[in-house]
PDB file of C-alpha atoms in Angstrom:
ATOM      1  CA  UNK A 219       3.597  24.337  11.858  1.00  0.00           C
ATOM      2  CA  UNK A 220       7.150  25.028  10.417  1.00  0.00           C
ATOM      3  CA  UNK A 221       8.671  22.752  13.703  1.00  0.00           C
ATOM      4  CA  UNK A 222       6.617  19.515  11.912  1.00  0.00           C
ATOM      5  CA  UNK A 223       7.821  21.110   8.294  1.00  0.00           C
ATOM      6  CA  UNK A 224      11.088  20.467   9.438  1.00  0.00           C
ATOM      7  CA  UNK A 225      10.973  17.426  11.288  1.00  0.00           C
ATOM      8  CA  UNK A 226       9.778  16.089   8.435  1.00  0.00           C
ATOM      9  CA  UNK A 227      12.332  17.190   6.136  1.00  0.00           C
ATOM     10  CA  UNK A 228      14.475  16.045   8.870  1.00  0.00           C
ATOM     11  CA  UNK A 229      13.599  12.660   9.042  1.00  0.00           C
ATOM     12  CA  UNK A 230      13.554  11.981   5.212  1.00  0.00           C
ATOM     13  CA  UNK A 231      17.038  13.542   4.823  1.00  0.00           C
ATOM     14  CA  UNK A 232      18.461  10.699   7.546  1.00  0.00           C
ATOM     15  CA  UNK A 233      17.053   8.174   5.498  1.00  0.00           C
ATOM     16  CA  UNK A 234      19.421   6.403   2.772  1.00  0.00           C
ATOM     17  CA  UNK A 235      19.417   3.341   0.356  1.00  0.00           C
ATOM     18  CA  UNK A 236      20.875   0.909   3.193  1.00  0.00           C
ATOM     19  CA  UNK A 237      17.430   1.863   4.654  1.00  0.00           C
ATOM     20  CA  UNK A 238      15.326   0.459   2.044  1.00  0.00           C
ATOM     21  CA  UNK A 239      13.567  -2.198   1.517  1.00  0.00           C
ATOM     22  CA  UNK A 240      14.220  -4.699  -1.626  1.00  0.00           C
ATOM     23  CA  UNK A 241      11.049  -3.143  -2.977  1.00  0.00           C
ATOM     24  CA  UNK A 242      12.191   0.252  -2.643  1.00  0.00           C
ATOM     25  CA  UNK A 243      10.292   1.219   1.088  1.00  0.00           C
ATOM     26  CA  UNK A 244      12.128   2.780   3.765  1.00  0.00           C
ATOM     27  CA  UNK A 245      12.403   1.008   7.408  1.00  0.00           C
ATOM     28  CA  UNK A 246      12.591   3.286   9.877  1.00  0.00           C
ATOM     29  CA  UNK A 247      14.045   2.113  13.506  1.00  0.00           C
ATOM     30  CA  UNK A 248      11.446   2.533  16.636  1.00  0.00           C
ATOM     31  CA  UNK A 249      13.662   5.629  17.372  1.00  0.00           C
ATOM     32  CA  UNK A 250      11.866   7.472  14.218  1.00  0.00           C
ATOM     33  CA  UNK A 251       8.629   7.795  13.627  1.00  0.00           C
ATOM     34  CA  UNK A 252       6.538   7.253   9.915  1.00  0.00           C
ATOM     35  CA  UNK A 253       5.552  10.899   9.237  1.00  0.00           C
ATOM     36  CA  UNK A 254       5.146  11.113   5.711  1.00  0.00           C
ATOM     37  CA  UNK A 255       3.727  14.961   4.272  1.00  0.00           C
ATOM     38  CA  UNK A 256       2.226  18.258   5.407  1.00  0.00           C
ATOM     39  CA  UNK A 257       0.038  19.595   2.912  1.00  0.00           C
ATOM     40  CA  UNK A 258      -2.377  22.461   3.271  1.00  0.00           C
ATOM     41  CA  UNK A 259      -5.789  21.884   3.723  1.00  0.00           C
ATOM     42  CA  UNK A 260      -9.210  23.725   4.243  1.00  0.00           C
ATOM     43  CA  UNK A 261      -8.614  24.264   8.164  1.00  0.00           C
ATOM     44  CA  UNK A 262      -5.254  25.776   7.467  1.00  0.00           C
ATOM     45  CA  UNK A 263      -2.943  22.623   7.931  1.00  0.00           C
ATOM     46  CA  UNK A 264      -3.713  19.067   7.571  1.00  0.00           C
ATOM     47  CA  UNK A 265      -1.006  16.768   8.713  1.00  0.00           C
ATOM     48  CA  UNK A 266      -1.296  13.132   6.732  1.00  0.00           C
ATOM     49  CA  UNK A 267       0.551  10.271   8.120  1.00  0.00           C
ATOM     50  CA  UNK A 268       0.756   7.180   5.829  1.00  0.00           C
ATOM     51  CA  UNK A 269       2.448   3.557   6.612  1.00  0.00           C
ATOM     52  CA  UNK A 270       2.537   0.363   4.739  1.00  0.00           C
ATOM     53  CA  UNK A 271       0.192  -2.023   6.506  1.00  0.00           C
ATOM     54  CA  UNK A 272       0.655  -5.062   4.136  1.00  0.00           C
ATOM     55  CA  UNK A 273       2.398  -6.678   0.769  1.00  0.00           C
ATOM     56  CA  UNK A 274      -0.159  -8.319  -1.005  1.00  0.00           C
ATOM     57  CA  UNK A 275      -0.262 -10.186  -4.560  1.00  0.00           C
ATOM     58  CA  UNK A 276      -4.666 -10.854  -4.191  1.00  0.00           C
ATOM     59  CA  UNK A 277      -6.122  -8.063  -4.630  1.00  0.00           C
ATOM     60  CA  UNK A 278     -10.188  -9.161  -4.552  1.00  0.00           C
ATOM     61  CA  UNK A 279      -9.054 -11.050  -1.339  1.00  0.00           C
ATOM     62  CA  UNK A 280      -7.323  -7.952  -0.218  1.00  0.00           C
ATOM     63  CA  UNK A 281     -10.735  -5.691  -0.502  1.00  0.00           C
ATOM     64  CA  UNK A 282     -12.597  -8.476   0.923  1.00  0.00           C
ATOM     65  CA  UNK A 283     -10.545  -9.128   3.840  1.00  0.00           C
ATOM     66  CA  UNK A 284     -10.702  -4.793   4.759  1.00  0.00           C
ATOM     67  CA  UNK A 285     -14.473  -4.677   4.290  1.00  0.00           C
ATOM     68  CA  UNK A 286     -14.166  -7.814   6.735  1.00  0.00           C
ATOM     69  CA  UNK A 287     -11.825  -5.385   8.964  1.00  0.00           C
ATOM     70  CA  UNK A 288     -14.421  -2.826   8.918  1.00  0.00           C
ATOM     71  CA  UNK A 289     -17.455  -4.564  10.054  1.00  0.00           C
ATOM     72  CA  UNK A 290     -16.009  -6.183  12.393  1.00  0.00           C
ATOM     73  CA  UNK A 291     -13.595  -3.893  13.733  1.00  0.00           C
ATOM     74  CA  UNK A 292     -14.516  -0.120  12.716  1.00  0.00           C
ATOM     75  CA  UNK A 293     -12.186   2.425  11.846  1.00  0.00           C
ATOM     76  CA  UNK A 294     -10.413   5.573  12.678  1.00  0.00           C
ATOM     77  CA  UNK A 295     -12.809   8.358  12.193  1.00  0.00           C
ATOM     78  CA  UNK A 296     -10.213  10.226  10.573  1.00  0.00           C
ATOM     79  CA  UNK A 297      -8.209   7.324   8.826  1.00  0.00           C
ATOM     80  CA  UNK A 298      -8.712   4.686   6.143  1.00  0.00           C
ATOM     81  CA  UNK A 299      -7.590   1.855   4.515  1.00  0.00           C
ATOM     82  CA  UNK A 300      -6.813   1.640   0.709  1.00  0.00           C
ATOM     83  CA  UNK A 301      -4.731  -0.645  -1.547  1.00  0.00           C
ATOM     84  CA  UNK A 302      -1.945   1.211  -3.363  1.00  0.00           C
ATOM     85  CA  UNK A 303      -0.611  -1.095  -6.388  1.00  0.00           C
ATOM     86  CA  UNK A 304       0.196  -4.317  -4.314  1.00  0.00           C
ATOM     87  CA  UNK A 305       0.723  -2.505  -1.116  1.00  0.00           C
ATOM     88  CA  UNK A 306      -2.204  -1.644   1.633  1.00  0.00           C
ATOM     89  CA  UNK A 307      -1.979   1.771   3.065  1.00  0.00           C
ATOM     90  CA  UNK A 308      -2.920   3.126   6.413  1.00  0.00           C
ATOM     91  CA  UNK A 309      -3.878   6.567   6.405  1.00  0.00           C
ATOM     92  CA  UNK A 310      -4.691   8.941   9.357  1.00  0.00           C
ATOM     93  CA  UNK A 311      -5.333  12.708   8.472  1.00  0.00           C
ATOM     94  CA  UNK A 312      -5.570  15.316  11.497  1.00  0.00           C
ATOM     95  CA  UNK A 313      -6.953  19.510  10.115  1.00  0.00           C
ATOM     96  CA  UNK A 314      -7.454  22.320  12.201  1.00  0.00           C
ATOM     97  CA  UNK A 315      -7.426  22.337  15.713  1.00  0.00           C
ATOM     98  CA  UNK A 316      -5.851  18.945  16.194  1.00  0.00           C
ATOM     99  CA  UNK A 317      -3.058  20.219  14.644  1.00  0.00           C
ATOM    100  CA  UNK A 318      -1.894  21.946  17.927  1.00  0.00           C
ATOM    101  CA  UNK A 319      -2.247  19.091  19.961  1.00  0.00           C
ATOM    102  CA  UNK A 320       0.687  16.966  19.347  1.00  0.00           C
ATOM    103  CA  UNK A 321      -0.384  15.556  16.106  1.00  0.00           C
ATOM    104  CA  UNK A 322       2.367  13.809  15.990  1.00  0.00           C
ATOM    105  CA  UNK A 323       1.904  11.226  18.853  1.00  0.00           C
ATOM    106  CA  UNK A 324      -1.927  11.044  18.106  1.00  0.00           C
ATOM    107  CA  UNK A 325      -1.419  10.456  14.254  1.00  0.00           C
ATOM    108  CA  UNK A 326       1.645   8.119  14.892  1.00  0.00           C
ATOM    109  CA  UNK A 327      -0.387   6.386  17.760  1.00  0.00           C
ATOM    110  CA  UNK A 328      -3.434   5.819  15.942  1.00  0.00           C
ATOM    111  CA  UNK A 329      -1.328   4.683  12.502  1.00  0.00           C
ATOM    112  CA  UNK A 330       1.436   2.458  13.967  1.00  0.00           C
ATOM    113  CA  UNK A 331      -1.312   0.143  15.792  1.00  0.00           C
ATOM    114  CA  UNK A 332      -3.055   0.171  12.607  1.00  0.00           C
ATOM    115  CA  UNK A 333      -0.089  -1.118  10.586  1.00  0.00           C
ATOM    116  CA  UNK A 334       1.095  -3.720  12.729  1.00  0.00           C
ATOM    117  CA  UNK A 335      -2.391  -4.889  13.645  1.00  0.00           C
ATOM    118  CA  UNK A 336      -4.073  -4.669  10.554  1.00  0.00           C
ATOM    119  CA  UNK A 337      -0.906  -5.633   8.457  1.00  0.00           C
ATOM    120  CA  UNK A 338      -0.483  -9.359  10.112  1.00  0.00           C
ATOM    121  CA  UNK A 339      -4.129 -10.198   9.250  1.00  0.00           C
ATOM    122  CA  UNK A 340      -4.484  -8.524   5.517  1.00  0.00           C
ATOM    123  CA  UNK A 341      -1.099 -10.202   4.515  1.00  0.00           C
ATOM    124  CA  UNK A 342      -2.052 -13.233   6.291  1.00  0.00           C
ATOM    125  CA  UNK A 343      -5.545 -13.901   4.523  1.00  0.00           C
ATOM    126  CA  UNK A 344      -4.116 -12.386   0.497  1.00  0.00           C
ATOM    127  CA  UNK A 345      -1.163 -14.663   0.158  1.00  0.00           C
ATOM    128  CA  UNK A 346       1.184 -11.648   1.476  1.00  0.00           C
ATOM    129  CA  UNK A 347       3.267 -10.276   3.958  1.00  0.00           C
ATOM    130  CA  UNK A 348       3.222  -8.057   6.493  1.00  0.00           C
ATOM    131  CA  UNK A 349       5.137  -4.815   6.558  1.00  0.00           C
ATOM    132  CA  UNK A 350       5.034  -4.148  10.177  1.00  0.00           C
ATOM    133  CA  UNK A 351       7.177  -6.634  11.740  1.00  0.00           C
ATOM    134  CA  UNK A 352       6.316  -6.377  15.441  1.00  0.00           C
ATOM    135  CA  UNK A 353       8.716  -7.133  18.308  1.00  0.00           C
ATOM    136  CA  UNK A 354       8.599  -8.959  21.745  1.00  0.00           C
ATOM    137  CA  UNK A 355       6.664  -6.667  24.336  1.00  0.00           C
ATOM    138  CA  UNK A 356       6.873  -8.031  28.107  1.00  0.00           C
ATOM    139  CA  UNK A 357       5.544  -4.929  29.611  1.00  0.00           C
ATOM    140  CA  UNK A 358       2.211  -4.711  27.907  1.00  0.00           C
ATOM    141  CA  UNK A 359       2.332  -1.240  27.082  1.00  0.00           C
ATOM    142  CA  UNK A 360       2.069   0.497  23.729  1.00  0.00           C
ATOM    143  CA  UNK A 361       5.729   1.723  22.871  1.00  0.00           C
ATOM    144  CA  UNK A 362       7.132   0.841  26.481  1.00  0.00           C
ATOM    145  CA  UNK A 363      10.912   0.513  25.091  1.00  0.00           C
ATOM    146  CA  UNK A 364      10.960   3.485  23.384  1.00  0.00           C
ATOM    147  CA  UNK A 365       8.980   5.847  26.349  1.00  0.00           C
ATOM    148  CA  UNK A 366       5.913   6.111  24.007  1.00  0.00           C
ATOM    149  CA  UNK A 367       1.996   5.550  25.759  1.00  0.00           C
ATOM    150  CA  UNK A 368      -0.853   5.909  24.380  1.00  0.00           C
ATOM    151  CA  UNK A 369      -2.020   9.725  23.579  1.00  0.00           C
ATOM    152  CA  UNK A 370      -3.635  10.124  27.199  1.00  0.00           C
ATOM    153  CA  UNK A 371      -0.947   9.161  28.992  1.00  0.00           C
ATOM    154  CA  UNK A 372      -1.276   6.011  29.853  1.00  0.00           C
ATOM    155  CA  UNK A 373      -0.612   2.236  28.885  1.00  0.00           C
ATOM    156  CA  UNK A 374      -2.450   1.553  25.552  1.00  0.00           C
ATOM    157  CA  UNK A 375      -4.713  -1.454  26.340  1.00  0.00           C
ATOM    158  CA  UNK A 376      -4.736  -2.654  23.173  1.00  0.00           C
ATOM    159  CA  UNK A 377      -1.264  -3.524  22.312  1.00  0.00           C
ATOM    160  CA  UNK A 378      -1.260  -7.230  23.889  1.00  0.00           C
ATOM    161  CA  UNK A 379       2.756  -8.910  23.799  1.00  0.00           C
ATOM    162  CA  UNK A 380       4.404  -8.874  20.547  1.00  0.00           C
ATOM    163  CA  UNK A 381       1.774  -7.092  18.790  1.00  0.00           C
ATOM    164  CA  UNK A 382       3.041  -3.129  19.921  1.00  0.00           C
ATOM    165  CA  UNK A 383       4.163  -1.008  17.307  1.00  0.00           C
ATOM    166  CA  UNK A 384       5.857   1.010  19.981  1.00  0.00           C
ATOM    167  CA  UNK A 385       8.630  -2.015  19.326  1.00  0.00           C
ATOM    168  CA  UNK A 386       8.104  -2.099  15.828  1.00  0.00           C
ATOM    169  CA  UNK A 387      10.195  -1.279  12.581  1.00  0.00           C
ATOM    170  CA  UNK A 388       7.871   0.586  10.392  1.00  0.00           C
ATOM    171  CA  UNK A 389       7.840   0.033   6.408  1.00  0.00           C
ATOM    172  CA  UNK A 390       6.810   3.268   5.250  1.00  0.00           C
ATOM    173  CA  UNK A 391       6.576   4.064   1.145  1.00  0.00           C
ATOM    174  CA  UNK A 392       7.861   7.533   0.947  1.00  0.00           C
ATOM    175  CA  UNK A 393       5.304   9.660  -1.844  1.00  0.00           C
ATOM    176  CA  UNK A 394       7.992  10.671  -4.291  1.00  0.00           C
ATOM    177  CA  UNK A 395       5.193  12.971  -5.343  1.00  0.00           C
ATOM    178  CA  UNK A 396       4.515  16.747  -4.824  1.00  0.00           C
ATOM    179  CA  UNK A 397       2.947  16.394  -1.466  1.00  0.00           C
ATOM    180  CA  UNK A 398       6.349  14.654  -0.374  1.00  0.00           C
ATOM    181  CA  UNK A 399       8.266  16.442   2.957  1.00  0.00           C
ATOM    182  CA  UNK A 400       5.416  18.844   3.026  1.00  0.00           C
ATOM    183  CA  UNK A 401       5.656  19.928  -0.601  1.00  0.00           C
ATOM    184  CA  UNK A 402       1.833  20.857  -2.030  1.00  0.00           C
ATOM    185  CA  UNK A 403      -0.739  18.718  -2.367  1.00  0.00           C
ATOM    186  CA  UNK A 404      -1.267  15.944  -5.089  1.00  0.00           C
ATOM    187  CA  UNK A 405      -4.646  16.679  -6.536  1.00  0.00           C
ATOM    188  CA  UNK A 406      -5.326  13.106  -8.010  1.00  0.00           C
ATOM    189  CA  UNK A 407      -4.082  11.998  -4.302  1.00  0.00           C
ATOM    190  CA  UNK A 408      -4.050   8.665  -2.934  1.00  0.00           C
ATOM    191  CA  UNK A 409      -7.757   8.321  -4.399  1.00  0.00           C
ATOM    192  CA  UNK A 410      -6.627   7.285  -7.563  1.00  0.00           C
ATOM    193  CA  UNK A 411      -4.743   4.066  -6.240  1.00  0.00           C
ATOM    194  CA  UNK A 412      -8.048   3.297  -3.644  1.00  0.00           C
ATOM    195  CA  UNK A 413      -9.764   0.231  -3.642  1.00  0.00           C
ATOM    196  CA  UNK A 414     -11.328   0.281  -0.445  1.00  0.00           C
ATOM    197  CA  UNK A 415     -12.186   3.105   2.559  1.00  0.00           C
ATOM    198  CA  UNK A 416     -13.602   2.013   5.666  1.00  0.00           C
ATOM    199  CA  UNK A 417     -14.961   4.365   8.412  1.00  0.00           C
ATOM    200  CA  UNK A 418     -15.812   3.935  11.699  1.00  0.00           C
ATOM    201  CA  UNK A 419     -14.307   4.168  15.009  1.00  0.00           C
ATOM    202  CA  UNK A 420     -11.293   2.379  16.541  1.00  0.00           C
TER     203      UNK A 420
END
């Protein structure tokens, strides 16, 4: 667990102001990847991954549009959708087990087609915009440019062109809270921001 501790730490050390957004996110190029904290959990270690999906100034429309999302879509069965201030998050946690097998690329997967999915149609319908800007894809496959397919190996089916976050620059709001670069947990969490959680399966 102390390799993802210090990619983590890692990653957030490369980062610097010209990386930031003009309201204060970091964009991360395809070559990194939005890991945000490792916090212990009741399984030992949980590994939370969090991206910006959206920048939105309606927040009723915003809840409506995810409960929308959700029944017609589904949801991770590990993830969720919530509204943080004017900003919707995508969360995917992974405990126990799952841990040893390359959380990572599962969490990452699972998150970035979220975001760039997601993102387009929540800024789209609450007067917003998106935070996952998604790049040309000729090849069809999820993260072709960068090497990256979908957790079993092969071509993620449903990344059509220009939608694959494998090509995408990733917003992500760095917690400058306790549970930041693996720090301990934030008991209040991101349920205090929440306005909406959707479950379900992708």
């Amino acid at each position: 667990m102390r390799m993802v501790e210090t990619y983590v730490e890692h990653l957030v050390a490369e980062l610097t102001d010209a990386d930031r957004t003009e309201d204060g996110a970091f964009i991360l190029p395809t070559r990194a990847r939005p890991v945000l904290d490792v916090v212990p959990g009741p399984a030992g270690t949980t590994l939370r991954v969090r991206v910006r999906a959206a920048v939105v100034h309606d927040a009723e429309a915003t809840a409506e549009v995810l409960a929308a999302l959700n029944d017609a879509n589904g949801w991770l069965p590990y993830g969720r959708l919530y509204l943080d201030g004017g900003t919707v998050v995508v969360e995917e946690t992974i405990a126990g087990a799952w841990i040893d097998f390359d959380p990572l690329r599962n969490a990452v997967y699972f998150v970035d087609w979220a975001a760039c999915w997601f993102g387009q149609e929540l800024a789209a319908a609450a007067g917003g915009r998106p935070a996952v800007v998604p790049e040309e894809d000729t090849t069809g496959q999820h993260g072709a440019a960068t090497g990256d397919v979908a957790p079993d190996g092969h071509a993620d089916p449903h990344a059509p062109p220009g939608r694959d976050p494998g090509n995408t620059q990733v917003a992500l709001a760095i917690d400058d809270g306790p549970t930041a670069a693996g720090g301990a947990p934030d008991p209040a969490g991101p349920e205090r921001a929440a306005a909406a959680n959707v479950a379900g399966y992708l």
